[in-house]
Amino acid sequence: MIDVFVAGSPKPQSRPRVAVRGGRAMAYNADSKDMTAWKAALDAALKSISFGSFGSFGGPMHVELVFRLPRPKAHYRTGKFSHLLKDSAPGDEGSRCDVDNLSKVVLDKITRSGYWIDDNQVVFMSVRKRWAFEEDPGCEVRVIPIAKK
């Protein structure tokens, strides 16, 4: 079982880019500095977990992810009230990134860590995104192997 909080600024998986060079189309994935930092935070958190000597799990998995996204500065007031949210600041529905793109990065990193064979083993997944207010931004990751009957 994995039960860990990954501190950092969650980023959604970027789309592959296509460029034409020398008359040939080439697809590549250009990660931003923020994405590189988020992937490094995920790697560090997953390396800190001891999976034991069992190897990769091969059965079905239940995954729960809660993303705490940092609020943009534009959501806050200015001056001596800069610690307070504006009345017009959106609720949790105001985040522009999709939960599927946020989840993809985490699932890929868990796969690369060797915890499971492939992320197609996930048969149940609960994902929530919300603004981090008085806690650190990041992601709560919980992976539970489902016992076979």
mmCIF file of C-alpha atoms in Angstrom:
data_model
loop_
_atom_site.group_PDB
_atom_site.id
_atom_site.type_symbol
_atom_site.label_atom_id
_atom_site.label_comp_id
_atom_site.label_asym_id
_atom_site.label_seq_id
_atom_site.Cartn_x
_atom_site.Cartn_y
_atom_site.Cartn_z
ATOM 1 C CA MET A 1 0.000 0.000 0.000
ATOM 2 C CA ILE A 2 1.155 3.528 -0.756
ATOM 3 C CA ASP A 3 -0.016 6.342 1.519
ATOM 4 C CA VAL A 4 2.109 9.445 1.003
ATOM 5 C CA PHE A 5 1.822 13.215 0.633
ATOM 6 C CA VAL A 6 3.944 14.686 -2.157
ATOM 7 C CA ALA A 7 4.742 18.336 -1.460
ATOM 8 C CA GLY A 8 5.052 20.596 -4.468
ATOM 9 C CA SER A 9 3.026 22.353 -7.104
ATOM 10 C CA PRO A 10 1.037 19.718 -9.053
ATOM 11 C CA LYS A 11 1.222 20.130 -12.814
ATOM 12 C CA PRO A 12 -0.885 18.429 -15.499
ATOM 13 C CA GLN A 13 0.813 16.239 -18.095
ATOM 14 C CA SER A 14 1.610 18.364 -21.123
ATOM 15 C CA ARG A 15 0.611 17.383 -24.614
ATOM 16 C CA PRO A 16 3.282 16.184 -27.041
ATOM 17 C CA ARG A 17 4.548 18.882 -29.401
ATOM 18 C CA VAL A 18 5.197 18.419 -33.095
ATOM 19 C CA ALA A 19 7.876 20.201 -35.088
ATOM 20 C CA VAL A 20 9.007 19.917 -38.683
ATOM 21 C CA ARG A 21 12.758 19.727 -39.232
ATOM 22 C CA GLY A 22 14.365 18.928 -42.542
ATOM 23 C CA GLY A 23 10.980 18.129 -44.033
ATOM 24 C CA ARG A 24 10.183 15.530 -41.357
ATOM 25 C CA ALA A 25 7.648 15.808 -38.578
ATOM 26 C CA MET A 26 9.009 14.984 -35.129
ATOM 27 C CA ALA A 27 6.986 14.568 -31.945
ATOM 28 C CA TYR A 28 8.560 15.484 -28.619
ATOM 29 C CA ASN A 29 7.502 16.240 -25.072
ATOM 30 C CA ALA A 30 8.949 19.484 -23.735
ATOM 31 C CA ASP A 31 8.574 19.655 -19.947
ATOM 32 C CA SER A 32 8.660 23.067 -18.311
ATOM 33 C CA LYS A 33 10.881 23.756 -15.298
ATOM 34 C CA ASP A 34 7.784 23.510 -13.085
ATOM 35 C CA MET A 35 6.899 20.099 -14.527
ATOM 36 C CA THR A 36 10.451 18.872 -14.053
ATOM 37 C CA ALA A 37 10.311 19.978 -10.392
ATOM 38 C CA TRP A 38 6.935 18.245 -9.869
ATOM 39 C CA LYS A 39 8.208 14.994 -11.402
ATOM 40 C CA ALA A 40 11.326 15.173 -9.198
ATOM 41 C CA ALA A 41 9.131 15.617 -6.098
ATOM 42 C CA LEU A 42 7.070 12.568 -7.104
ATOM 43 C CA ASP A 43 10.241 10.522 -7.678
ATOM 44 C CA ALA A 44 11.654 11.513 -4.283
ATOM 45 C CA ALA A 45 8.425 10.675 -2.440
ATOM 46 C CA LEU A 46 8.077 7.295 -4.138
ATOM 47 C CA LYS A 47 11.744 6.412 -3.517
ATOM 48 C CA SER A 48 11.208 7.061 0.202
ATOM 49 C CA ILE A 49 8.661 4.223 0.327
ATOM 50 C CA SER A 50 9.977 0.738 0.894
ATOM 51 C CA PHE A 51 8.146 -1.687 -1.374
ATOM 52 C CA GLY A 52 9.978 -4.629 0.129
ATOM 53 C CA SER A 53 11.393 -7.473 -1.914
ATOM 54 C CA PHE A 54 8.118 -8.604 -3.464
ATOM 55 C CA GLY A 55 8.630 -6.941 -6.849
ATOM 56 C CA SER A 56 5.746 -5.357 -8.691
ATOM 57 C CA PHE A 57 2.126 -6.016 -7.782
ATOM 58 C CA GLY A 58 0.262 -7.692 -10.614
ATOM 59 C CA GLY A 59 -3.327 -7.449 -9.431
ATOM 60 C CA PRO A 60 -6.071 -4.831 -9.485
ATOM 61 C CA MET A 61 -5.517 -1.485 -7.720
ATOM 62 C CA HIS A 62 -7.616 1.177 -6.028
ATOM 63 C CA VAL A 63 -6.111 4.700 -6.301
ATOM 64 C CA GLU A 64 -7.122 7.846 -4.405
ATOM 65 C CA LEU A 65 -5.568 11.187 -5.343
ATOM 66 C CA VAL A 66 -6.252 14.578 -3.762
ATOM 67 C CA PHE A 67 -4.483 17.459 -5.478
ATOM 68 C CA ARG A 68 -3.990 20.647 -3.456
ATOM 69 C CA LEU A 69 -3.264 23.361 -5.983
ATOM 70 C CA PRO A 70 -1.606 26.656 -5.031
ATOM 71 C CA ARG A 71 -3.907 29.642 -5.472
ATOM 72 C CA PRO A 72 -2.781 32.317 -7.919
ATOM 73 C CA LYS A 73 -1.863 35.681 -6.396
ATOM 74 C CA ALA A 74 -4.743 37.223 -8.359
ATOM 75 C CA HIS A 75 -7.167 35.438 -5.977
ATOM 76 C CA TYR A 76 -5.907 37.480 -3.023
ATOM 77 C CA ARG A 77 -6.519 41.076 -1.992
ATOM 78 C CA THR A 78 -3.728 43.633 -1.910
ATOM 79 C CA GLY A 79 -2.066 45.736 0.761
ATOM 80 C CA LYS A 80 -2.604 44.937 4.425
ATOM 81 C CA PHE A 81 -5.364 42.473 3.434
ATOM 82 C CA SER A 82 -3.163 40.503 1.052
ATOM 83 C CA HIS A 83 -3.643 37.355 3.163
ATOM 84 C CA LEU A 84 -7.408 37.376 2.485
ATOM 85 C CA LEU A 85 -9.187 36.019 -0.582
ATOM 86 C CA LYS A 86 -11.140 38.349 -2.825
ATOM 87 C CA ASP A 87 -14.905 37.892 -2.803
ATOM 88 C CA SER A 88 -14.635 37.100 -6.509
ATOM 89 C CA ALA A 89 -12.055 34.295 -5.991
ATOM 90 C CA PRO A 90 -13.408 31.055 -7.482
ATOM 91 C CA GLY A 91 -14.124 27.934 -5.473
ATOM 92 C CA ASP A 92 -12.604 24.546 -6.263
ATOM 93 C CA GLU A 93 -14.261 24.573 -9.671
ATOM 94 C CA GLY A 94 -12.038 27.478 -10.741
ATOM 95 C CA SER A 95 -8.895 25.479 -11.477
ATOM 96 C CA ARG A 96 -8.126 25.241 -15.184
ATOM 97 C CA CYS A 97 -6.240 21.926 -15.237
ATOM 98 C CA ASP A 98 -8.038 18.637 -15.892
ATOM 99 C CA VAL A 99 -7.968 15.891 -13.266
ATOM 100 C CA ASP A 100 -7.109 13.284 -15.911
ATOM 101 C CA ASN A 101 -3.948 15.174 -16.912
ATOM 102 C CA LEU A 102 -2.987 15.718 -13.255
ATOM 103 C CA SER A 103 -3.510 12.001 -12.554
ATOM 104 C CA LYS A 104 -1.551 10.803 -15.584
ATOM 105 C CA VAL A 105 1.732 12.195 -14.238
ATOM 106 C CA VAL A 106 1.264 10.459 -10.868
ATOM 107 C CA LEU A 107 0.218 7.128 -12.385
ATOM 108 C CA ASP A 108 3.171 7.156 -14.794
ATOM 109 C CA LYS A 109 5.594 7.851 -11.941
ATOM 110 C CA ILE A 110 4.132 5.011 -9.853
ATOM 111 C CA THR A 111 4.573 2.695 -12.848
ATOM 112 C CA ARG A 112 8.199 3.778 -13.287
ATOM 113 C CA SER A 113 8.831 3.269 -9.551
ATOM 114 C CA GLY A 114 8.072 -0.434 -10.008
ATOM 115 C CA TYR A 115 5.153 -0.583 -7.567
ATOM 116 C CA TRP A 116 2.889 -2.130 -10.165
ATOM 117 C CA ILE A 117 3.416 -3.549 -13.644
ATOM 118 C CA ASP A 118 1.264 -1.027 -15.517
ATOM 119 C CA ASP A 119 -1.291 1.648 -14.668
ATOM 120 C CA ASN A 120 -3.940 -0.356 -16.537
ATOM 121 C CA GLN A 121 -4.213 -2.333 -13.274
ATOM 122 C CA VAL A 122 -6.123 0.577 -11.736
ATOM 123 C CA VAL A 123 -9.752 -0.554 -11.633
ATOM 124 C CA PHE A 124 -11.067 2.132 -9.296
ATOM 125 C CA MET A 125 -9.799 5.691 -8.991
ATOM 126 C CA SER A 126 -11.021 8.657 -6.997
ATOM 127 C CA VAL A 127 -9.511 12.038 -7.914
ATOM 128 C CA ARG A 128 -10.190 15.407 -6.360
ATOM 129 C CA LYS A 129 -8.589 18.779 -6.967
ATOM 130 C CA ARG A 130 -8.953 21.723 -4.645
ATOM 131 C CA TRP A 131 -7.152 24.892 -3.711
ATOM 132 C CA ALA A 132 -4.559 24.695 -0.943
ATOM 133 C CA PHE A 133 -5.413 27.386 1.559
ATOM 134 C CA GLU A 134 -3.763 26.923 4.929
ATOM 135 C CA GLU A 135 -1.835 23.784 4.024
ATOM 136 C CA ASP A 136 1.020 23.083 1.649
ATOM 137 C CA PRO A 137 0.219 22.436 -2.014
ATOM 138 C CA GLY A 138 0.881 18.948 -3.307
ATOM 139 C CA CYS A 139 -0.876 15.634 -3.740
ATOM 140 C CA GLU A 140 -2.131 12.997 -1.321
ATOM 141 C CA VAL A 141 -1.491 9.616 -2.940
ATOM 142 C CA ARG A 142 -3.109 6.421 -1.702
ATOM 143 C CA VAL A 143 -2.798 3.137 -3.602
ATOM 144 C CA ILE A 144 -4.456 0.025 -2.235
ATOM 145 C CA PRO A 145 -4.049 -3.406 -3.820
ATOM 146 C CA ILE A 146 -7.452 -5.096 -4.163
ATOM 147 C CA ALA A 147 -7.526 -8.654 -2.874
ATOM 148 C CA LYS A 148 -8.523 -11.209 -5.481
ATOM 149 C CA LYS A 149 -11.512 -13.345 -4.581
#
